[in-house]
Each structure stands twice: as C-alpha cells, then as structure tokens.
C-alpha cells in the first residue's frame, strides 16, 4: 500500500489505505456533516423530519405550479409522480388550521405532510451539475423530467423506482450549505429568517404556497375524475403521518 494513503475506487467505494467509505456512508456524511441534518440509523438512509424541516408531499404536476412561491435555495425532491417540498419545521402542525382558514379544510386533497417524529427516505446527494433544477415550469415544458410525461402509474412512470420497489427520490432543487437552507424554507408570516431570504428578509410565505398547492391538487383531482384516471383511485384525502 506504499505510504498507506493510496486512494482507489473499489466497487463504488472510495478507499484510503485499508479504510473504505461506501456510497451510503458518504451520503450520510453529507447530510449529517455538510448540511447538519439528523439521520435515522440503518438502511435505507432516512432523514428525521420536524427538526430542520417538515415536508409537504403533493402530486408532481400540482407541486410544479407552486414552485414560484419558493426561494431559489428552497429544496425540492421528485419521487416518482410525487413532489416533496421542504418547509420550515412546525409547518405540519400549522397545516390543518391553515387549510381551514384558506377554506380548503373540507375539500379532499391529495396533500400529505411529514413533521415531528417522521422520517423521509433521503435521495442520493447531487453530483455537480447532474442535479436537475426547476423554476416555475409546467409538465409540458422542455425542462420537465421525461419520467413525468408518462401517465402516472404506467410502466414509464415507474422508472424512478429502486431495486427494492420503493420509489427513489432525486433532488430537483438540491439543498445548499446547511447554514443557509433554513433561511430559504417557506414559513408562516412573522417567522424570523436570515438576511436575503424572501421579501424584506422574511421567509418565503407558507400561506401562499399552501393555497396554491391546495388549488392545484384540487384541479388534478377533478381532471382525473373527469378522465377516469385509475391513479386517482390510489389518492387519499389529506393525511398526516
């Protein structure tokens, strides 16, 4: 091994001397050390929610219409035909009252939320420019991932599934350095945020984001009802976990 510091690649692992760090270890290190996000022990790699962020989970075509309400550094995950938007911790508890106030509380919505005590399967860390970045786009836009052009539930839309059959996530908008991510997360008005986050130094508005996503979820549901889309049979009303 010479001086013991010869590095090489073996079966997807980066090795230095006799010590190898596989992809899972490198990913965990990135989330825990670079971003400062707590993880759950074991495999698959999962991120604790309700600590550094909560998650709003919506149909991808509905979430795409709400991206304009996000700050540029606000992280977003694509998972099959679903989109997961990271929001400020505590948002999960605010959501039922917020939907009632916005008069969406009585409407069945395919809108899910993860907050305190939950866990989110972590996408692989982005590799340079390989991460896809979306702004405010429509599913028929040139920048929309090809996997979403297929009908949800079809064989074509299952390309994002992992070997085990679970839907694998990818970063559409990857998180930046951990110290900056929290300032970009949508939050209730009046929640303090760092300089440059949102308008007038405030966090992006969770109220506008939720109102837009609720409206888009409702439109998706109505369209699927009219079309008799089988994917709609899997959709459940608002659920909390």
PDB file of C-alpha atoms in Angstrom:
ATOM      1  CA  UNK A   1       0.000   0.000   0.000  1.00  0.00           C
ATOM      2  CA  UNK A   2       3.055   2.265  -0.053  1.00  0.00           C
ATOM      3  CA  UNK A   3       2.585   5.148   2.389  1.00  0.00           C
ATOM      4  CA  UNK A   4      -0.907   3.917   3.309  1.00  0.00           C
ATOM      5  CA  UNK A   5      -2.705   6.844   1.669  1.00  0.00           C
ATOM      6  CA  UNK A   6      -3.120   5.471  -1.841  1.00  0.00           C
ATOM      7  CA  UNK A   7      -6.743   6.049  -2.821  1.00  0.00           C
ATOM      8  CA  UNK A   8      -8.605   3.945  -5.323  1.00  0.00           C
ATOM      9  CA  UNK A   9     -12.144   3.052  -6.255  1.00  0.00           C
ATOM     10  CA  UNK A  10     -13.404  -0.436  -5.454  1.00  0.00           C
ATOM     11  CA  UNK A  11     -16.995  -1.499  -6.263  1.00  0.00           C
ATOM     12  CA  UNK A  12     -18.334   2.019  -5.951  1.00  0.00           C
ATOM     13  CA  UNK A  13     -16.477   2.768  -2.697  1.00  0.00           C
ATOM     14  CA  UNK A  14     -13.744   5.337  -2.160  1.00  0.00           C
ATOM     15  CA  UNK A  15     -10.837   3.774  -0.294  1.00  0.00           C
ATOM     16  CA  UNK A  16      -7.874   5.306   1.506  1.00  0.00           C
ATOM     17  CA  UNK A  17      -5.409   2.680   2.720  1.00  0.00           C
ATOM     18  CA  UNK A  18      -7.421  -0.139   4.304  1.00  0.00           C
ATOM     19  CA  UNK A  19     -10.460   2.044   5.045  1.00  0.00           C
ATOM     20  CA  UNK A  20     -13.334   2.207   2.565  1.00  0.00           C
ATOM     21  CA  UNK A  21     -16.305   4.550   2.671  1.00  0.00           C
ATOM     22  CA  UNK A  22     -19.158   3.268   0.530  1.00  0.00           C
ATOM     23  CA  UNK A  23     -21.849   5.397  -1.107  1.00  0.00           C
ATOM     24  CA  UNK A  24     -24.176   5.058   1.898  1.00  0.00           C
ATOM     25  CA  UNK A  25     -21.509   6.290   4.305  1.00  0.00           C
ATOM     26  CA  UNK A  26     -20.603   9.202   2.037  1.00  0.00           C
ATOM     27  CA  UNK A  27     -24.262  10.166   1.687  1.00  0.00           C
ATOM     28  CA  UNK A  28     -24.818  10.031   5.437  1.00  0.00           C
ATOM     29  CA  UNK A  29     -21.716  12.147   5.989  1.00  0.00           C
ATOM     30  CA  UNK A  30     -23.001  14.748   3.500  1.00  0.00           C
ATOM     31  CA  UNK A  31     -26.383  15.033   5.175  1.00  0.00           C
ATOM     32  CA  UNK A  32     -25.106  14.990   8.758  1.00  0.00           C
ATOM     33  CA  UNK A  33     -21.878  16.969   8.428  1.00  0.00           C
ATOM     34  CA  UNK A  34     -22.298  19.231   5.408  1.00  0.00           C
ATOM     35  CA  UNK A  35     -25.985  20.042   5.938  1.00  0.00           C
ATOM     36  CA  UNK A  36     -26.331  19.366   9.650  1.00  0.00           C
ATOM     37  CA  UNK A  37     -29.463  17.241   9.143  1.00  0.00           C
ATOM     38  CA  UNK A  38     -30.074  14.399  11.622  1.00  0.00           C
ATOM     39  CA  UNK A  39     -30.479  10.929  10.121  1.00  0.00           C
ATOM     40  CA  UNK A  40     -32.011   7.663  11.296  1.00  0.00           C
ATOM     41  CA  UNK A  41     -29.632   4.737  11.910  1.00  0.00           C
ATOM     42  CA  UNK A  42     -29.828   1.825   9.497  1.00  0.00           C
ATOM     43  CA  UNK A  43     -30.748   1.412   5.849  1.00  0.00           C
ATOM     44  CA  UNK A  44     -32.178   2.889   3.739  1.00  0.00           C
ATOM     45  CA  UNK A  45     -30.779   6.267   4.706  1.00  0.00           C
ATOM     46  CA  UNK A  46     -33.603   8.362   6.175  1.00  0.00           C
ATOM     47  CA  UNK A  47     -33.759  11.972   7.356  1.00  0.00           C
ATOM     48  CA  UNK A  48     -35.577  12.968  10.528  1.00  0.00           C
ATOM     49  CA  UNK A  49     -38.372  15.447   9.859  1.00  0.00           C
ATOM     50  CA  UNK A  50     -39.617  18.061  12.274  1.00  0.00           C
ATOM     51  CA  UNK A  51     -36.074  19.038  13.304  1.00  0.00           C
ATOM     52  CA  UNK A  52     -34.542  21.059  10.460  1.00  0.00           C
ATOM     53  CA  UNK A  53     -37.555  20.898   8.136  1.00  0.00           C
ATOM     54  CA  UNK A  54     -41.041  19.480   7.564  1.00  0.00           C
ATOM     55  CA  UNK A  55     -42.216  18.078   4.220  1.00  0.00           C
ATOM     56  CA  UNK A  56     -45.254  18.758   2.048  1.00  0.00           C
ATOM     57  CA  UNK A  57     -45.921  15.861  -0.358  1.00  0.00           C
ATOM     58  CA  UNK A  58     -48.150  16.516  -3.387  1.00  0.00           C
ATOM     59  CA  UNK A  59     -48.666  15.228  -6.942  1.00  0.00           C
ATOM     60  CA  UNK A  60     -45.716  16.433  -9.001  1.00  0.00           C
ATOM     61  CA  UNK A  61     -47.855  18.301 -11.512  1.00  0.00           C
ATOM     62  CA  UNK A  62     -49.507  20.206  -8.662  1.00  0.00           C
ATOM     63  CA  UNK A  63     -46.225  20.942  -6.931  1.00  0.00           C
ATOM     64  CA  UNK A  64     -44.684  22.311 -10.117  1.00  0.00           C
ATOM     65  CA  UNK A  65     -47.246  25.102 -10.176  1.00  0.00           C
ATOM     66  CA  UNK A  66     -46.287  26.138  -6.630  1.00  0.00           C
ATOM     67  CA  UNK A  67     -42.533  26.406  -7.197  1.00  0.00           C
ATOM     68  CA  UNK A  68     -42.802  30.111  -7.964  1.00  0.00           C
ATOM     69  CA  UNK A  69     -43.559  30.670  -4.269  1.00  0.00           C
ATOM     70  CA  UNK A  70     -40.218  29.155  -3.229  1.00  0.00           C
ATOM     71  CA  UNK A  71     -36.930  30.926  -2.722  1.00  0.00           C
ATOM     72  CA  UNK A  72     -34.194  29.817  -5.177  1.00  0.00           C
ATOM     73  CA  UNK A  73     -32.428  27.792  -2.476  1.00  0.00           C
ATOM     74  CA  UNK A  74     -35.540  26.058  -1.151  1.00  0.00           C
ATOM     75  CA  UNK A  75     -35.008  22.279  -1.585  1.00  0.00           C
ATOM     76  CA  UNK A  76     -37.446  20.136  -3.592  1.00  0.00           C
ATOM     77  CA  UNK A  77     -37.448  16.366  -4.171  1.00  0.00           C
ATOM     78  CA  UNK A  78     -39.050  14.458  -7.051  1.00  0.00           C
ATOM     79  CA  UNK A  79     -40.130  10.928  -6.083  1.00  0.00           C
ATOM     80  CA  UNK A  80     -41.884   9.107  -8.920  1.00  0.00           C
ATOM     81  CA  UNK A  81     -45.053  11.081  -9.676  1.00  0.00           C
ATOM     82  CA  UNK A  82     -44.867  12.914  -6.323  1.00  0.00           C
ATOM     83  CA  UNK A  83     -43.074  16.091  -5.323  1.00  0.00           C
ATOM     84  CA  UNK A  84     -41.789  16.780  -1.804  1.00  0.00           C
ATOM     85  CA  UNK A  85     -41.256  20.401  -0.807  1.00  0.00           C
ATOM     86  CA  UNK A  86     -39.214  21.135   2.299  1.00  0.00           C
ATOM     87  CA  UNK A  87     -40.805  23.753   4.559  1.00  0.00           C
ATOM     88  CA  UNK A  88     -39.975  25.237   7.953  1.00  0.00           C
ATOM     89  CA  UNK A  89     -40.188  22.897  10.965  1.00  0.00           C
ATOM     90  CA  UNK A  90     -43.540  23.211  12.693  1.00  0.00           C
ATOM     91  CA  UNK A  91     -45.429  23.665   9.413  1.00  0.00           C
ATOM     92  CA  UNK A  92     -47.019  20.216   9.751  1.00  0.00           C
ATOM     93  CA  UNK A  93     -48.779  21.315  12.931  1.00  0.00           C
ATOM     94  CA  UNK A  94     -49.911  24.569  11.296  1.00  0.00           C
ATOM     95  CA  UNK A  95     -51.311  22.925   8.160  1.00  0.00           C
ATOM     96  CA  UNK A  96     -54.797  21.808   9.353  1.00  0.00           C
ATOM     97  CA  UNK A  97     -55.635  25.244  10.741  1.00  0.00           C
ATOM     98  CA  UNK A  98     -54.124  26.949   7.713  1.00  0.00           C
ATOM     99  CA  UNK A  99     -56.220  24.873   5.306  1.00  0.00           C
ATOM    100  CA  UNK A 100     -59.350  25.663   7.321  1.00  0.00           C
ATOM    101  CA  UNK A 101     -58.523  29.374   7.254  1.00  0.00           C
ATOM    102  CA  UNK A 102     -57.983  29.202   3.483  1.00  0.00           C
ATOM    103  CA  UNK A 103     -61.344  27.351   3.186  1.00  0.00           C
ATOM    104  CA  UNK A 104     -59.746  24.175   1.870  1.00  0.00           C
ATOM    105  CA  UNK A 105     -60.313  22.157   5.037  1.00  0.00           C
ATOM    106  CA  UNK A 106     -63.484  20.412   3.830  1.00  0.00           C
ATOM    107  CA  UNK A 107     -62.095  19.574   0.360  1.00  0.00           C
ATOM    108  CA  UNK A 108     -60.452  16.139  -0.189  1.00  0.00           C
ATOM    109  CA  UNK A 109     -56.873  16.899  -1.197  1.00  0.00           C
ATOM    110  CA  UNK A 110     -54.017  14.605  -2.167  1.00  0.00           C
ATOM    111  CA  UNK A 111     -51.757  16.588   0.149  1.00  0.00           C
ATOM    112  CA  UNK A 112     -49.593  14.787   2.689  1.00  0.00           C
ATOM    113  CA  UNK A 113     -47.303  16.121   5.369  1.00  0.00           C
ATOM    114  CA  UNK A 114     -44.362  14.858   7.437  1.00  0.00           C
ATOM    115  CA  UNK A 115     -43.406  16.620  10.643  1.00  0.00           C
ATOM    116  CA  UNK A 116     -42.069  15.892  14.092  1.00  0.00           C
ATOM    117  CA  UNK A 117     -41.371  12.206  14.658  1.00  0.00           C
ATOM    118  CA  UNK A 118     -41.412  11.350  10.938  1.00  0.00           C
ATOM    119  CA  UNK A 119     -38.652  10.258   8.585  1.00  0.00           C
ATOM    120  CA  UNK A 120     -38.007  10.827   4.889  1.00  0.00           C
ATOM    121  CA  UNK A 121     -36.006   8.462   2.690  1.00  0.00           C
ATOM    122  CA  UNK A 122     -33.003  10.503   1.581  1.00  0.00           C
ATOM    123  CA  UNK A 123     -32.259  10.995  -2.126  1.00  0.00           C
ATOM    124  CA  UNK A 124     -28.650  10.439  -3.186  1.00  0.00           C
ATOM    125  CA  UNK A 125     -26.573  13.617  -2.834  1.00  0.00           C
ATOM    126  CA  UNK A 126     -26.453  15.579  -6.093  1.00  0.00           C
ATOM    127  CA  UNK A 127     -23.280  15.354  -8.148  1.00  0.00           C
ATOM    128  CA  UNK A 128     -22.316  18.732  -9.542  1.00  0.00           C
ATOM    129  CA  UNK A 129     -24.454  19.858 -12.444  1.00  0.00           C
ATOM    130  CA  UNK A 130     -26.153  16.469 -12.677  1.00  0.00           C
ATOM    131  CA  UNK A 131     -28.889  17.678 -10.312  1.00  0.00           C
ATOM    132  CA  UNK A 132     -31.991  18.910 -12.132  1.00  0.00           C
ATOM    133  CA  UNK A 133     -33.115  22.427 -11.216  1.00  0.00           C
ATOM    134  CA  UNK A 134     -36.673  23.566 -11.898  1.00  0.00           C
ATOM    135  CA  UNK A 135     -38.169  27.015 -11.536  1.00  0.00           C
ATOM    136  CA  UNK A 136     -41.816  27.645 -12.313  1.00  0.00           C
ATOM    137  CA  UNK A 137     -42.483  25.064 -15.011  1.00  0.00           C
ATOM    138  CA  UNK A 138     -45.364  23.158 -16.469  1.00  0.00           C
ATOM    139  CA  UNK A 139     -45.352  19.412 -17.149  1.00  0.00           C
ATOM    140  CA  UNK A 140     -45.213  20.158 -20.893  1.00  0.00           C
ATOM    141  CA  UNK A 141     -42.198  22.475 -20.541  1.00  0.00           C
ATOM    142  CA  UNK A 142     -38.825  21.484 -22.034  1.00  0.00           C
ATOM    143  CA  UNK A 143     -37.237  21.288 -18.555  1.00  0.00           C
ATOM    144  CA  UNK A 144     -39.801  18.867 -17.159  1.00  0.00           C
ATOM    145  CA  UNK A 145     -38.321  15.381 -16.489  1.00  0.00           C
ATOM    146  CA  UNK A 146     -39.250  12.842 -19.150  1.00  0.00           C
ATOM    147  CA  UNK A 147     -40.360  10.367 -16.482  1.00  0.00           C
ATOM    148  CA  UNK A 148     -43.244  12.667 -15.589  1.00  0.00           C
ATOM    149  CA  UNK A 149     -44.546  12.931 -19.139  1.00  0.00           C
ATOM    150  CA  UNK A 150     -45.883   9.392 -18.854  1.00  0.00           C
ATOM    151  CA  UNK A 151     -49.251   8.770 -17.293  1.00  0.00           C
ATOM    152  CA  UNK A 152     -48.920   8.297 -13.501  1.00  0.00           C
ATOM    153  CA  UNK A 153     -48.978   4.631 -12.597  1.00  0.00           C
ATOM    154  CA  UNK A 154     -47.835   3.477 -16.018  1.00  0.00           C
ATOM    155  CA  UNK A 155     -44.724   1.410 -16.648  1.00  0.00           C
ATOM    156  CA  UNK A 156     -42.989   4.508 -17.995  1.00  0.00           C
ATOM    157  CA  UNK A 157     -43.617   6.482 -14.809  1.00  0.00           C
ATOM    158  CA  UNK A 158     -42.089   3.710 -12.696  1.00  0.00           C
ATOM    159  CA  UNK A 159     -38.571   4.358 -13.957  1.00  0.00           C
ATOM    160  CA  UNK A 160     -37.686   6.135 -10.736  1.00  0.00           C
ATOM    161  CA  UNK A 161     -38.282   3.054  -8.601  1.00  0.00           C
ATOM    162  CA  UNK A 162     -35.419   1.456  -6.718  1.00  0.00           C
ATOM    163  CA  UNK A 163     -34.401  -2.181  -6.939  1.00  0.00           C
ATOM    164  CA  UNK A 164     -36.460  -2.954  -3.834  1.00  0.00           C
ATOM    165  CA  UNK A 165     -39.585  -1.470  -5.457  1.00  0.00           C
ATOM    166  CA  UNK A 166     -39.736   1.658  -3.350  1.00  0.00           C
ATOM    167  CA  UNK A 167     -39.843   4.965  -5.199  1.00  0.00           C
ATOM    168  CA  UNK A 168     -36.401   6.556  -5.224  1.00  0.00           C
ATOM    169  CA  UNK A 169     -36.188  10.322  -4.831  1.00  0.00           C
ATOM    170  CA  UNK A 170     -33.942  12.751  -6.701  1.00  0.00           C
ATOM    171  CA  UNK A 171     -33.156  16.362  -5.895  1.00  0.00           C
ATOM    172  CA  UNK A 172     -34.832  18.800  -8.261  1.00  0.00           C
ATOM    173  CA  UNK A 173     -33.566  21.702  -6.182  1.00  0.00           C
ATOM    174  CA  UNK A 174     -30.691  20.419  -4.051  1.00  0.00           C
ATOM    175  CA  UNK A 175     -30.038  21.965  -0.653  1.00  0.00           C
ATOM    176  CA  UNK A 176     -27.099  24.319  -0.296  1.00  0.00           C
ATOM    177  CA  UNK A 177     -24.841  24.568   2.742  1.00  0.00           C
ATOM    178  CA  UNK A 178     -26.664  23.687   5.947  1.00  0.00           C
ATOM    179  CA  UNK A 179     -26.400  27.144   7.445  1.00  0.00           C
ATOM    180  CA  UNK A 180     -28.316  28.616   4.522  1.00  0.00           C
ATOM    181  CA  UNK A 181     -31.056  26.036   3.941  1.00  0.00           C
ATOM    182  CA  UNK A 182     -33.196  27.031   6.912  1.00  0.00           C
ATOM    183  CA  UNK A 183     -33.442  30.625   5.723  1.00  0.00           C
ATOM    184  CA  UNK A 184     -34.958  29.569   2.398  1.00  0.00           C
ATOM    185  CA  UNK A 185     -37.730  27.317   3.753  1.00  0.00           C
ATOM    186  CA  UNK A 186     -41.324  28.535   3.474  1.00  0.00           C
ATOM    187  CA  UNK A 187     -42.734  29.501   6.870  1.00  0.00           C
ATOM    188  CA  UNK A 188     -45.719  31.231   8.418  1.00  0.00           C
ATOM    189  CA  UNK A 189     -45.603  35.056   8.191  1.00  0.00           C
ATOM    190  CA  UNK A 190     -43.667  36.619  11.006  1.00  0.00           C
ATOM    191  CA  UNK A 191     -41.239  33.736  11.463  1.00  0.00           C
ATOM    192  CA  UNK A 192     -37.701  35.212  11.620  1.00  0.00           C
ATOM    193  CA  UNK A 193     -35.294  34.313   8.845  1.00  0.00           C
ATOM    194  CA  UNK A 194     -31.809  35.215   7.771  1.00  0.00           C
ATOM    195  CA  UNK A 195     -30.829  38.119   5.513  1.00  0.00           C
ATOM    196  CA  UNK A 196     -31.875  37.809   1.894  1.00  0.00           C
ATOM    197  CA  UNK A 197     -34.498  35.114   2.498  1.00  0.00           C
ATOM    198  CA  UNK A 198     -37.763  36.025   0.837  1.00  0.00           C
ATOM    199  CA  UNK A 199     -39.027  39.588   0.597  1.00  0.00           C
ATOM    200  CA  UNK A 200     -37.895  42.118   3.191  1.00  0.00           C
ATOM    201  CA  UNK A 201     -35.771  39.472   4.927  1.00  0.00           C
ATOM    202  CA  UNK A 202     -38.740  37.238   5.793  1.00  0.00           C
ATOM    203  CA  UNK A 203     -39.062  33.562   4.970  1.00  0.00           C
ATOM    204  CA  UNK A 204     -40.988  32.584   1.814  1.00  0.00           C
ATOM    205  CA  UNK A 205     -44.708  32.685   2.558  1.00  0.00           C
ATOM    206  CA  UNK A 206     -46.112  29.281   3.585  1.00  0.00           C
ATOM    207  CA  UNK A 207     -49.670  30.624   3.259  1.00  0.00           C
ATOM    208  CA  UNK A 208     -49.329  31.397  -0.459  1.00  0.00           C
ATOM    209  CA  UNK A 209     -47.517  28.133  -1.081  1.00  0.00           C
ATOM    210  CA  UNK A 210     -50.215  26.021   0.625  1.00  0.00           C
ATOM    211  CA  UNK A 211     -53.061  27.934  -1.036  1.00  0.00           C
ATOM    212  CA  UNK A 212     -51.538  27.386  -4.485  1.00  0.00           C
ATOM    213  CA  UNK A 213     -50.795  23.702  -3.848  1.00  0.00           C
ATOM    214  CA  UNK A 214     -54.301  23.078  -2.495  1.00  0.00           C
ATOM    215  CA  UNK A 215     -55.847  24.670  -5.583  1.00  0.00           C
ATOM    216  CA  UNK A 216     -53.606  22.663  -7.900  1.00  0.00           C
ATOM    217  CA  UNK A 217     -54.259  19.401  -6.016  1.00  0.00           C
ATOM    218  CA  UNK A 218     -57.983  20.063  -6.390  1.00  0.00           C
ATOM    219  CA  UNK A 219     -57.603  20.683 -10.131  1.00  0.00           C
ATOM    220  CA  UNK A 220     -55.590  17.478 -10.555  1.00  0.00           C
ATOM    221  CA  UNK A 221     -58.263  15.508  -8.717  1.00  0.00           C
ATOM    222  CA  UNK A 222     -61.100  16.996 -10.786  1.00  0.00           C
ATOM    223  CA  UNK A 223     -59.249  16.331 -14.033  1.00  0.00           C
ATOM    224  CA  UNK A 224     -58.571  12.724 -13.045  1.00  0.00           C
ATOM    225  CA  UNK A 225     -62.214  12.273 -12.045  1.00  0.00           C
ATOM    226  CA  UNK A 226     -63.329  13.506 -15.455  1.00  0.00           C
ATOM    227  CA  UNK A 227     -60.801  11.318 -17.240  1.00  0.00           C
ATOM    228  CA  UNK A 228     -61.476   8.270 -15.079  1.00  0.00           C
ATOM    229  CA  UNK A 229     -57.754   8.052 -14.327  1.00  0.00           C
ATOM    230  CA  UNK A 230     -57.021   4.831 -12.344  1.00  0.00           C
ATOM    231  CA  UNK A 231     -54.258   6.697 -10.494  1.00  0.00           C
ATOM    232  CA  UNK A 232     -56.960   8.699  -8.747  1.00  0.00           C
ATOM    233  CA  UNK A 233     -58.156   5.553  -7.013  1.00  0.00           C
ATOM    234  CA  UNK A 234     -54.894   5.496  -5.067  1.00  0.00           C
ATOM    235  CA  UNK A 235     -55.229   9.098  -3.923  1.00  0.00           C
ATOM    236  CA  UNK A 236     -56.409   9.644  -0.397  1.00  0.00           C
ATOM    237  CA  UNK A 237     -57.772  12.772   1.281  1.00  0.00           C
ATOM    238  CA  UNK A 238     -55.447  14.885   3.374  1.00  0.00           C
ATOM    239  CA  UNK A 239     -53.389  12.569   5.573  1.00  0.00           C
ATOM    240  CA  UNK A 240     -50.886  13.266   8.328  1.00  0.00           C
ATOM    241  CA  UNK A 241     -48.025  10.986   9.309  1.00  0.00           C
TER     242      UNK A 241
END
